[in-house]
Amino acid sequence: VLVDFSATWCVECLQMAPTLRDLEQQYGTSVEFVTLDVSQWTADAGDKELDWWIREFRVDGLPHLAFVMPDRRCITALIGNVPADVLRANVEALAQIKTRTINTEELPALPYIMLDAFDNGKRRVQLPPQL
């Protein structure tokens, strides 16, 4: 799963959107793409579902792209205006993961890890059932 946190007022998010759409068309059968618009989010807005997503994925900058394994471990997050070739390389690597669970503490290496805000991938993210 690739979780894209973006906002309508975020210039970098708007710049990356066409690349994400192209990648979703190409890899959408292997990688699920989820986009969350955080344009109106504030800590006191009262949107408990969006609050959960932002806190669980430790969003502190936009765009924020979280790469999540099939067994719900987050491998890494890329934050900021990520070059298209970097984003494509990570999506390709995520698409290669076929199993729901990997029986080792080792995580598959993504070509680019710009920010690992998820305890080196060992913390499982509790995704809602619909994902």
PDB file of C-alpha atoms in Angstrom:
ATOM      1  CA  VAL A   1       0.000   0.000   0.000  1.00  0.00           C
ATOM      2  CA  LEU A   2       1.203   3.497  -0.810  1.00  0.00           C
ATOM      3  CA  VAL A   3      -0.524   6.092   1.383  1.00  0.00           C
ATOM      4  CA  ASP A   4      -0.289   9.605  -0.061  1.00  0.00           C
ATOM      5  CA  PHE A   5      -0.983  12.452   2.356  1.00  0.00           C
ATOM      6  CA  SER A   6      -1.465  15.621   0.327  1.00  0.00           C
ATOM      7  CA  ALA A   7      -3.324  18.931   0.311  1.00  0.00           C
ATOM      8  CA  THR A   8      -4.905  21.084  -2.370  1.00  0.00           C
ATOM      9  CA  TRP A   9      -2.835  24.085  -1.235  1.00  0.00           C
ATOM     10  CA  CYS A  10       0.459  22.136  -1.342  1.00  0.00           C
ATOM     11  CA  VAL A  11       2.427  23.055  -4.477  1.00  0.00           C
ATOM     12  CA  GLU A  12       4.707  20.010  -4.205  1.00  0.00           C
ATOM     13  CA  CYS A  13       1.671  17.726  -3.821  1.00  0.00           C
ATOM     14  CA  LEU A  14       0.158  19.159  -6.990  1.00  0.00           C
ATOM     15  CA  GLN A  15       3.457  18.722  -8.827  1.00  0.00           C
ATOM     16  CA  MET A  16       3.722  15.056  -7.795  1.00  0.00           C
ATOM     17  CA  ALA A  17       0.070  14.181  -8.499  1.00  0.00           C
ATOM     18  CA  PRO A  18       0.521  13.336 -12.222  1.00  0.00           C
ATOM     19  CA  THR A  19       3.426  11.011 -11.411  1.00  0.00           C
ATOM     20  CA  LEU A  20       1.369   9.259  -8.721  1.00  0.00           C
ATOM     21  CA  ARG A  21      -1.560   8.855 -11.147  1.00  0.00           C
ATOM     22  CA  ASP A  22       0.772   7.347 -13.769  1.00  0.00           C
ATOM     23  CA  LEU A  23       2.270   4.963 -11.212  1.00  0.00           C
ATOM     24  CA  GLU A  24      -1.188   3.930 -10.016  1.00  0.00           C
ATOM     25  CA  GLN A  25      -2.204   3.133 -13.601  1.00  0.00           C
ATOM     26  CA  GLN A  26       0.951   1.090 -14.109  1.00  0.00           C
ATOM     27  CA  TYR A  27       1.190  -0.672 -10.710  1.00  0.00           C
ATOM     28  CA  GLY A  28      -2.395  -0.489  -9.424  1.00  0.00           C
ATOM     29  CA  THR A  29      -2.852  -4.261  -9.625  1.00  0.00           C
ATOM     30  CA  SER A  30       0.186  -4.875  -7.384  1.00  0.00           C
ATOM     31  CA  VAL A  31       0.213  -1.819  -5.131  1.00  0.00           C
ATOM     32  CA  GLU A  32      -2.851  -0.202  -3.597  1.00  0.00           C
ATOM     33  CA  PHE A  33      -2.730   3.594  -3.759  1.00  0.00           C
ATOM     34  CA  VAL A  34      -4.585   5.546  -1.057  1.00  0.00           C
ATOM     35  CA  THR A  35      -4.737   9.341  -1.152  1.00  0.00           C
ATOM     36  CA  LEU A  36      -5.802  11.339   1.880  1.00  0.00           C
ATOM     37  CA  ASP A  37      -6.529  15.043   1.447  1.00  0.00           C
ATOM     38  CA  VAL A  38      -5.386  16.804   4.602  1.00  0.00           C
ATOM     39  CA  SER A  39      -6.132  20.304   3.255  1.00  0.00           C
ATOM     40  CA  GLN A  40      -8.557  21.219   6.018  1.00  0.00           C
ATOM     41  CA  TRP A  41      -6.908  19.293   8.854  1.00  0.00           C
ATOM     42  CA  THR A  42      -5.951  21.014  12.077  1.00  0.00           C
ATOM     43  CA  ALA A  43      -5.196  19.363  15.394  1.00  0.00           C
ATOM     44  CA  ASP A  44      -8.401  20.698  16.888  1.00  0.00           C
ATOM     45  CA  ALA A  45     -10.729  20.228  13.879  1.00  0.00           C
ATOM     46  CA  GLY A  46     -12.402  17.193  15.449  1.00  0.00           C
ATOM     47  CA  ASP A  47     -11.991  14.829  12.481  1.00  0.00           C
ATOM     48  CA  LYS A  48     -11.096  11.718  14.475  1.00  0.00           C
ATOM     49  CA  GLU A  49     -10.485   9.479  11.450  1.00  0.00           C
ATOM     50  CA  LEU A  50      -8.089  11.930   9.814  1.00  0.00           C
ATOM     51  CA  ASP A  51      -6.462  12.617  13.194  1.00  0.00           C
ATOM     52  CA  TRP A  52      -5.803   8.884  13.482  1.00  0.00           C
ATOM     53  CA  TRP A  53      -4.180   8.659  10.045  1.00  0.00           C
ATOM     54  CA  ILE A  54      -1.962  11.688  10.632  1.00  0.00           C
ATOM     55  CA  ARG A  55      -0.813  10.513  14.058  1.00  0.00           C
ATOM     56  CA  GLU A  56      -0.381   6.851  13.083  1.00  0.00           C
ATOM     57  CA  PHE A  57       1.788   7.767  10.091  1.00  0.00           C
ATOM     58  CA  ARG A  58       3.530  10.630  11.902  1.00  0.00           C
ATOM     59  CA  VAL A  59       2.822  13.129   9.154  1.00  0.00           C
ATOM     60  CA  ASP A  60       4.887  16.239   9.722  1.00  0.00           C
ATOM     61  CA  GLY A  61       5.371  17.508   6.192  1.00  0.00           C
ATOM     62  CA  LEU A  62       3.694  17.347   2.786  1.00  0.00           C
ATOM     63  CA  PRO A  63       3.626  15.538   0.552  1.00  0.00           C
ATOM     64  CA  HIS A  64       4.082  12.510   2.794  1.00  0.00           C
ATOM     65  CA  LEU A  65       4.160   9.095   1.108  1.00  0.00           C
ATOM     66  CA  ALA A  66       4.084   6.037   3.368  1.00  0.00           C
ATOM     67  CA  PHE A  67       5.127   2.652   1.937  1.00  0.00           C
ATOM     68  CA  VAL A  68       3.335  -0.161   3.761  1.00  0.00           C
ATOM     69  CA  MET A  69       4.078  -3.887   3.459  1.00  0.00           C
ATOM     70  CA  PRO A  70       1.282  -6.423   2.898  1.00  0.00           C
ATOM     71  CA  ASP A  71       1.705  -7.509   6.539  1.00  0.00           C
ATOM     72  CA  ARG A  72       1.068  -3.875   7.566  1.00  0.00           C
ATOM     73  CA  ARG A  73       4.608  -2.892   8.492  1.00  0.00           C
ATOM     74  CA  CYS A  74       5.541   0.529   7.222  1.00  0.00           C
ATOM     75  CA  ILE A  75       8.905   0.378   5.476  1.00  0.00           C
ATOM     76  CA  THR A  76       9.515   4.080   5.077  1.00  0.00           C
ATOM     77  CA  ALA A  77       8.011   7.441   4.271  1.00  0.00           C
ATOM     78  CA  LEU A  78       9.177   9.850   1.600  1.00  0.00           C
ATOM     79  CA  ILE A  79       8.482  13.465   2.444  1.00  0.00           C
ATOM     80  CA  GLY A  80       8.639  16.445   0.146  1.00  0.00           C
ATOM     81  CA  ASN A  81       8.808  16.786  -3.615  1.00  0.00           C
ATOM     82  CA  VAL A  82      10.321  13.403  -4.429  1.00  0.00           C
ATOM     83  CA  PRO A  83      11.832  13.068  -7.923  1.00  0.00           C
ATOM     84  CA  ALA A  84       9.764  10.839 -10.220  1.00  0.00           C
ATOM     85  CA  ASP A  85      12.566   8.293 -10.697  1.00  0.00           C
ATOM     86  CA  VAL A  86      12.974   7.894  -6.913  1.00  0.00           C
ATOM     87  CA  LEU A  87       9.244   7.427  -6.436  1.00  0.00           C
ATOM     88  CA  ARG A  88       9.035   4.967  -9.347  1.00  0.00           C
ATOM     89  CA  ALA A  89      11.944   2.886  -8.002  1.00  0.00           C
ATOM     90  CA  ASN A  90      10.273   2.555  -4.584  1.00  0.00           C
ATOM     91  CA  VAL A  91       6.876   1.687  -6.084  1.00  0.00           C
ATOM     92  CA  GLU A  92       8.520  -0.947  -8.309  1.00  0.00           C
ATOM     93  CA  ALA A  93      10.216  -2.469  -5.266  1.00  0.00           C
ATOM     94  CA  LEU A  94       6.934  -2.466  -3.306  1.00  0.00           C
ATOM     95  CA  ALA A  95       5.173  -4.129  -6.254  1.00  0.00           C
ATOM     96  CA  GLN A  96       7.647  -7.027  -6.083  1.00  0.00           C
ATOM     97  CA  ILE A  97       6.424  -8.044  -2.628  1.00  0.00           C
ATOM     98  CA  LYS A  98       3.996 -10.893  -3.239  1.00  0.00           C
ATOM     99  CA  THR A  99       3.314 -12.421   0.171  1.00  0.00           C
ATOM    100  CA  ARG A 100       1.073 -11.160   2.956  1.00  0.00           C
ATOM    101  CA  THR A 101       3.730 -11.922   5.586  1.00  0.00           C
ATOM    102  CA  ILE A 102       7.502 -12.064   5.482  1.00  0.00           C
ATOM    103  CA  ASN A 103       8.841 -14.627   7.958  1.00  0.00           C
ATOM    104  CA  THR A 104      11.926 -12.704   8.893  1.00  0.00           C
ATOM    105  CA  GLU A 105      12.811  -9.543  10.737  1.00  0.00           C
ATOM    106  CA  GLU A 106      14.517  -8.381   7.552  1.00  0.00           C
ATOM    107  CA  LEU A 107      12.507  -6.022   5.427  1.00  0.00           C
ATOM    108  CA  PRO A 108      12.914  -5.793   1.682  1.00  0.00           C
ATOM    109  CA  ALA A 109      15.197  -2.942   0.778  1.00  0.00           C
ATOM    110  CA  LEU A 110      13.671  -0.036  -1.047  1.00  0.00           C
ATOM    111  CA  PRO A 111      16.078   1.816  -3.306  1.00  0.00           C
ATOM    112  CA  TYR A 112      15.470   5.116  -1.536  1.00  0.00           C
ATOM    113  CA  ILE A 113      14.792   5.706   2.146  1.00  0.00           C
ATOM    114  CA  MET A 114      14.685   9.422   2.823  1.00  0.00           C
ATOM    115  CA  LEU A 115      12.936   9.302   6.176  1.00  0.00           C
ATOM    116  CA  ASP A 116      12.281   6.282   8.342  1.00  0.00           C
ATOM    117  CA  ALA A 117       9.800   7.549  10.893  1.00  0.00           C
ATOM    118  CA  PHE A 118       8.479   4.088  11.638  1.00  0.00           C
ATOM    119  CA  ASP A 119      11.049   2.459  13.909  1.00  0.00           C
ATOM    120  CA  ASN A 120      12.914   0.786  11.046  1.00  0.00           C
ATOM    121  CA  GLY A 121       9.725  -0.838   9.859  1.00  0.00           C
ATOM    122  CA  LYS A 122       9.239  -3.018  12.943  1.00  0.00           C
ATOM    123  CA  ARG A 123       6.111  -1.255  14.181  1.00  0.00           C
ATOM    124  CA  ARG A 124       2.942  -2.545  12.556  1.00  0.00           C
ATOM    125  CA  VAL A 125       0.465   0.047  11.371  1.00  0.00           C
ATOM    126  CA  GLN A 126      -3.137  -0.847  12.108  1.00  0.00           C
ATOM    127  CA  LEU A 127      -4.776  -0.075   8.774  1.00  0.00           C
ATOM    128  CA  PRO A 128      -8.551   0.068   8.678  1.00  0.00           C
ATOM    129  CA  PRO A 129     -10.180  -3.178   7.407  1.00  0.00           C
ATOM    130  CA  GLN A 130     -11.152  -1.750   4.016  1.00  0.00           C
ATOM    131  CA  LEU A 131      -7.486  -1.488   2.939  1.00  0.00           C
TER     132      LEU A 131
END
